[in-house]
Amino acid sequence: MASVQPSTPVKIALAFVTLSQYLAPVMFLLAARAPRSVAEEGGDTELPVFSGQSRREGPRDVATEKAGSSKAAAGAEGQPDSLEGTLERIVYCNEENAWSVVRLSLPGNVTATAVGNLLGLQPGENLRLFGRWVDDRRFGRQFAVESCVTVAPSTLVGIEKYLGSGLVQGIGKVMAGRLVRHFGLDTLEVIEHHGERLTEVEGIGKVRSRRILGAWAEQRAIKDVMVFLQAHGVSTGFAAKIFKRYGARAIAVVRENPYRLAAEIHGIGFKTADRIAAALGVEPGSSFRAEAGLLHMLEAQSEEGHTYCPRRLLLEQTAALLGVDEALLQPVHDALAAGGQVVVEPLADGGVAVLTRSLHAAEVGAARLLAVLLHGPAAPLAIDVERAIAWYEQQQGIELAARQREAVCRAVQGKVLVVTGGPGTGKTTIVDAIIRILERKGRRILLAAPTGRAARRLTETTGRPARTIHRLLEFSPRQMAFARDAEHPLQADLLIVDECSMVDTPLFCHLLAAVPPGCQLLLVGDVDQLPSVGPGRVLADVIGSGVVEVVTLDEIFRQSSASRIVTNAHRIHRGEMPLLAEERAAFSAGGSPGDFFFVEREEPEEVLAVIKELVARRIHRRFGLDPINDVQVLTPMHRGTLGAANLNAELQALLNPEGRQLVRGSRLFRVGDKVIQHRNNYDLEVFNGDIGRVLAIDEEARQMQVGFEERTVCYDTDELDELSLAYACSVHKSQGSEYPAVVMPLHGQHYVMLQRNLLYTAITRAKRLVVLVGTRRALAQCVRNGRVADRFTRLAERLAAGVRERGC
């Protein structure tokens, strides 16, 4: 892989954070206690000490492995002790409170597990830990860390391992070896004080030397910022992000309003920001904290899909979050409303709705723009629709059903139409007919979908180019704005938007703003699927408003009725148990060639074992599908034995166990891994739900290249927390996608998520094969539970009111 040049010197500097501690005696101020003993081997120098109070918030899923006797085993349980070794791996890290599970390599080929609040450590560091040995009932012997010292290596082996661990951009394992062979025990001294000598080493030219030395110099500028942030409980990784965003202003910004971190730094939650605020002296009952809590809770509600929050609920939940009385919050709420920071509206039930200004503008704007479009002028089109449909049927050698003919007629003659229906009901045929008929009339047609995967599916089914809504509207990451709007509308006579159940309210508003007055609009989707990840429930609200024409398709066509995937999707939607083929029918010799199977297992560990066997071997052997490219595990939740996190770790170890790798916190990526993006990154032009493959890793530059279907993206270390493994993903993340095979665990572990529309959405993602693994109780719970979590939205009533106001 060619070396990837860092985009800015700051990004190089961030990798030096831990190494900079070696050069920063001032960081001893962070010490909870600082033992001054000298290491038994080599007289290593102690580096910064920080508190490492062990906590119980995070899971502890690794036991100590003994490979022999050593000092590591000394110390009765509960007695103070110390432990020294090299950090080999971060097994788990809770980025909210820094509670970690790590693996240490100790002298004598011994490995040990340590648990505790470990701030900003990186694999390869030499550590001296202080704490107590404990015997965990489940995981065995562990070292509970109370404080930690980073030890600068003074042996040749230690220096080489230290530099080769990836802490220094531009120095990998090979280069670390060359440096140590050339400079010996003076290596760190040379890097610090005699950088011009780096060019003496083979492979380091002037450019590479300048890059290393430039990053080394840059890290001095961030030292004070890092010390300040770590002193207030911010881990190294987050401190680097904070410095990257605010630069030299970071201390001033955090002192002025630490709650900005929760809103502006991805991965920092409100609790972390609140903890920093407390360390800075913010009183628990201050109006400043109350205001931050109210705004945070309002944003949290939008992340749950709501466009507004009832004031009663907002005050109640914020009071619980902050641990204060609701009476304290009411005047703060009123001040926010008076100052225009939030919007307050009366509700029909006598309550009060509270909205962020942006969501209020989006919902009001979407309702107004759709009402205008509904009754705006239509471009004249002389067409005999019945004759056109007959022409299409003759061309394709098919006969449209009555409901399909109705949809085509309304779409061709009307202004706005919604077509909704489940799998196998003919939505694709309707879209194809409309396109072919209107193309014959010279109409300009644009196709769009919310995600890249959905857009590609639309291209495949229509044979016409389709784009994501962001690309259609020409989103600019630099301006953070859409080029297409009311002043620069789309050039189209018909806009077709597929997978509309995934469209959230803000995006819908931007889309409508760019639709010219004379354009026709066709919205296609399955309203029974899970709603959008973002706020709102656009498709359901447009249908529920009663002011837009809707064609609902419920007839399963003959070519689809042979598929049990389609049949069972509709049975589940009706609250009926699916027709199940047992495990032996699918995977035994001469078994059924069907497409929908159920493998019954009771224990979570048994379910996990079956899923691993299915994905790695049995599906490939029986159906010829590739384990990584063709098989997708979909799960209701992120946590637990059958959650996405554990499933990904297990499947990665099974499907991609070796190769060049990069570690970021608790995440480990290897070349060849399937990964998924978790948030919209407009700078990189990758979006929430995009799936790609790791193509290359540059260990020295600490960068990773990921190939998505349309482009290759280079991720720096501090951007890797936007990615996770995608061998398994949540059902929500699968929306808009189709996979040859879907494997889904269904177990009591997922009880709170076992809902009918979740199961319906999951199985309708599969084209050729569905395998459910778990208990019949969990499956029955899914089918019975038709309750759909309600969302607080007002688009339907705003749209209906807007149409009434226009006298239509």
PDB file of C-alpha atoms in Angstrom, residues 473-572:
ATOM      1  CA  LEU A 473     -29.641  17.913  -4.167  1.00  0.00           C
ATOM      2  CA  GLU A 474     -25.876  18.437  -4.632  1.00  0.00           C
ATOM      3  CA  PHE A 475     -24.938  18.621  -0.986  1.00  0.00           C
ATOM      4  CA  SER A 476     -21.706  20.540  -0.321  1.00  0.00           C
ATOM      5  CA  PRO A 477     -19.697  19.403   2.742  1.00  0.00           C
ATOM      6  CA  ARG A 478     -17.727  22.633   2.678  1.00  0.00           C
ATOM      7  CA  GLN A 479     -20.794  24.873   2.872  1.00  0.00           C
ATOM      8  CA  MET A 480     -22.861  22.275   4.748  1.00  0.00           C
ATOM      9  CA  ALA A 481     -25.738  23.169   2.443  1.00  0.00           C
ATOM     10  CA  PHE A 482     -27.648  21.876  -0.582  1.00  0.00           C
ATOM     11  CA  ALA A 483     -27.016  23.583  -3.918  1.00  0.00           C
ATOM     12  CA  ARG A 484     -30.486  22.607  -5.107  1.00  0.00           C
ATOM     13  CA  ASP A 485     -33.269  24.575  -3.433  1.00  0.00           C
ATOM     14  CA  ALA A 486     -36.202  26.844  -4.315  1.00  0.00           C
ATOM     15  CA  GLU A 487     -33.886  29.271  -6.102  1.00  0.00           C
ATOM     16  CA  HIS A 488     -32.033  26.519  -7.957  1.00  0.00           C
ATOM     17  CA  PRO A 489     -34.648  23.768  -8.380  1.00  0.00           C
ATOM     18  CA  LEU A 490     -34.235  20.361  -9.945  1.00  0.00           C
ATOM     19  CA  GLN A 491     -34.733  20.140 -13.683  1.00  0.00           C
ATOM     20  CA  ALA A 492     -37.455  17.507 -13.812  1.00  0.00           C
ATOM     21  CA  ASP A 493     -41.063  16.853 -14.787  1.00  0.00           C
ATOM     22  CA  LEU A 494     -41.332  13.792 -12.524  1.00  0.00           C
ATOM     23  CA  LEU A 495     -39.381  12.900  -9.379  1.00  0.00           C
ATOM     24  CA  ILE A 496     -39.620   9.321  -8.087  1.00  0.00           C
ATOM     25  CA  VAL A 497     -38.371   8.689  -4.541  1.00  0.00           C
ATOM     26  CA  ASP A 498     -38.064   5.070  -3.423  1.00  0.00           C
ATOM     27  CA  GLU A 499     -37.786   3.658   0.150  1.00  0.00           C
ATOM     28  CA  CYS A 500     -39.604   6.676   1.558  1.00  0.00           C
ATOM     29  CA  SER A 501     -40.072   5.029   4.950  1.00  0.00           C
ATOM     30  CA  MET A 502     -36.386   5.851   5.516  1.00  0.00           C
ATOM     31  CA  VAL A 503     -36.716   9.579   4.794  1.00  0.00           C
ATOM     32  CA  ASP A 504     -36.678  11.804   7.890  1.00  0.00           C
ATOM     33  CA  THR A 505     -38.369  15.173   8.260  1.00  0.00           C
ATOM     34  CA  PRO A 506     -35.365  17.504   7.721  1.00  0.00           C
ATOM     35  CA  LEU A 507     -34.304  15.704   4.539  1.00  0.00           C
ATOM     36  CA  PHE A 508     -37.889  15.665   3.260  1.00  0.00           C
ATOM     37  CA  CYS A 509     -38.093  19.428   3.711  1.00  0.00           C
ATOM     38  CA  HIS A 510     -34.871  19.983   1.758  1.00  0.00           C
ATOM     39  CA  LEU A 511     -36.104  17.670  -1.005  1.00  0.00           C
ATOM     40  CA  LEU A 512     -39.443  19.432  -1.380  1.00  0.00           C
ATOM     41  CA  ALA A 513     -37.728  22.816  -1.483  1.00  0.00           C
ATOM     42  CA  ALA A 514     -35.918  21.734  -4.648  1.00  0.00           C
ATOM     43  CA  VAL A 515     -38.978  20.339  -6.479  1.00  0.00           C
ATOM     44  CA  PRO A 516     -40.134  22.843  -9.135  1.00  0.00           C
ATOM     45  CA  PRO A 517     -43.824  23.904  -9.004  1.00  0.00           C
ATOM     46  CA  GLY A 518     -44.874  22.012 -12.139  1.00  0.00           C
ATOM     47  CA  CYS A 519     -43.113  18.752 -11.235  1.00  0.00           C
ATOM     48  CA  GLN A 520     -44.988  15.551 -10.411  1.00  0.00           C
ATOM     49  CA  LEU A 521     -43.903  13.625  -7.301  1.00  0.00           C
ATOM     50  CA  LEU A 522     -44.159   9.870  -6.733  1.00  0.00           C
ATOM     51  CA  LEU A 523     -43.325   8.553  -3.262  1.00  0.00           C
ATOM     52  CA  VAL A 524     -42.795   4.773  -3.038  1.00  0.00           C
ATOM     53  CA  GLY A 525     -42.228   2.732   0.104  1.00  0.00           C
ATOM     54  CA  ASP A 526     -43.458   0.186   2.590  1.00  0.00           C
ATOM     55  CA  VAL A 527     -45.187   2.018   5.425  1.00  0.00           C
ATOM     56  CA  ASP A 528     -45.159  -1.133   7.581  1.00  0.00           C
ATOM     57  CA  GLN A 529     -41.370  -1.181   7.841  1.00  0.00           C
ATOM     58  CA  LEU A 530     -39.448   0.481  10.645  1.00  0.00           C
ATOM     59  CA  PRO A 531     -39.530   4.281  10.441  1.00  0.00           C
ATOM     60  CA  SER A 532     -36.516   6.438   9.619  1.00  0.00           C
ATOM     61  CA  VAL A 533     -33.475   6.529  11.886  1.00  0.00           C
ATOM     62  CA  GLY A 534     -33.735  10.328  11.922  1.00  0.00           C
ATOM     63  CA  PRO A 535     -36.628  12.331  13.422  1.00  0.00           C
ATOM     64  CA  GLY A 536     -40.122  12.022  11.988  1.00  0.00           C
ATOM     65  CA  ARG A 537     -42.214   9.381  10.249  1.00  0.00           C
ATOM     66  CA  VAL A 538     -42.631  11.054   6.882  1.00  0.00           C
ATOM     67  CA  LEU A 539     -44.294   8.294   4.857  1.00  0.00           C
ATOM     68  CA  ALA A 540     -46.809   7.425   7.581  1.00  0.00           C
ATOM     69  CA  ASP A 541     -47.624  11.097   8.221  1.00  0.00           C
ATOM     70  CA  VAL A 542     -48.094  11.936   4.534  1.00  0.00           C
ATOM     71  CA  ILE A 543     -50.470   8.985   4.239  1.00  0.00           C
ATOM     72  CA  GLY A 544     -52.176   9.844   7.542  1.00  0.00           C
ATOM     73  CA  SER A 545     -52.782  13.462   6.555  1.00  0.00           C
ATOM     74  CA  GLY A 546     -55.532  12.368   4.176  1.00  0.00           C
ATOM     75  CA  VAL A 547     -54.659  15.045   1.626  1.00  0.00           C
ATOM     76  CA  VAL A 548     -52.383  13.024  -0.668  1.00  0.00           C
ATOM     77  CA  GLU A 549     -53.610  10.302  -3.031  1.00  0.00           C
ATOM     78  CA  VAL A 550     -52.486   6.859  -1.856  1.00  0.00           C
ATOM     79  CA  VAL A 551     -52.514   3.492  -3.599  1.00  0.00           C
ATOM     80  CA  THR A 552     -52.001   0.576  -1.222  1.00  0.00           C
ATOM     81  CA  LEU A 553     -50.916  -2.712  -2.799  1.00  0.00           C
ATOM     82  CA  ASP A 554     -51.863  -5.883  -0.936  1.00  0.00           C
ATOM     83  CA  GLU A 555     -52.053  -8.569  -3.639  1.00  0.00           C
ATOM     84  CA  ILE A 556     -49.106 -10.971  -3.822  1.00  0.00           C
ATOM     85  CA  PHE A 557     -48.401 -11.854  -7.429  1.00  0.00           C
ATOM     86  CA  ARG A 558     -47.983 -15.408  -8.620  1.00  0.00           C
ATOM     87  CA  GLN A 559     -44.238 -15.189  -9.280  1.00  0.00           C
ATOM     88  CA  SER A 560     -43.702 -13.963  -5.705  1.00  0.00           C
ATOM     89  CA  SER A 561     -46.194 -16.241  -3.957  1.00  0.00           C
ATOM     90  CA  ALA A 562     -43.856 -19.232  -4.398  1.00  0.00           C
ATOM     91  CA  SER A 563     -41.386 -17.536  -2.073  1.00  0.00           C
ATOM     92  CA  ARG A 564     -41.897 -18.217   1.599  1.00  0.00           C
ATOM     93  CA  ILE A 565     -39.974 -15.020   2.331  1.00  0.00           C
ATOM     94  CA  VAL A 566     -42.768 -13.026   0.679  1.00  0.00           C
ATOM     95  CA  THR A 567     -45.552 -15.227   2.031  1.00  0.00           C
ATOM     96  CA  ASN A 568     -44.222 -15.106   5.581  1.00  0.00           C
ATOM     97  CA  ALA A 569     -43.639 -11.370   5.462  1.00  0.00           C
ATOM     98  CA  HIS A 570     -47.336 -10.879   4.815  1.00  0.00           C
ATOM     99  CA  ARG A 571     -48.337 -13.485   7.397  1.00  0.00           C
ATOM    100  CA  ILE A 572     -46.229 -11.731  10.028  1.00  0.00           C
TER     101      ILE A 572
END
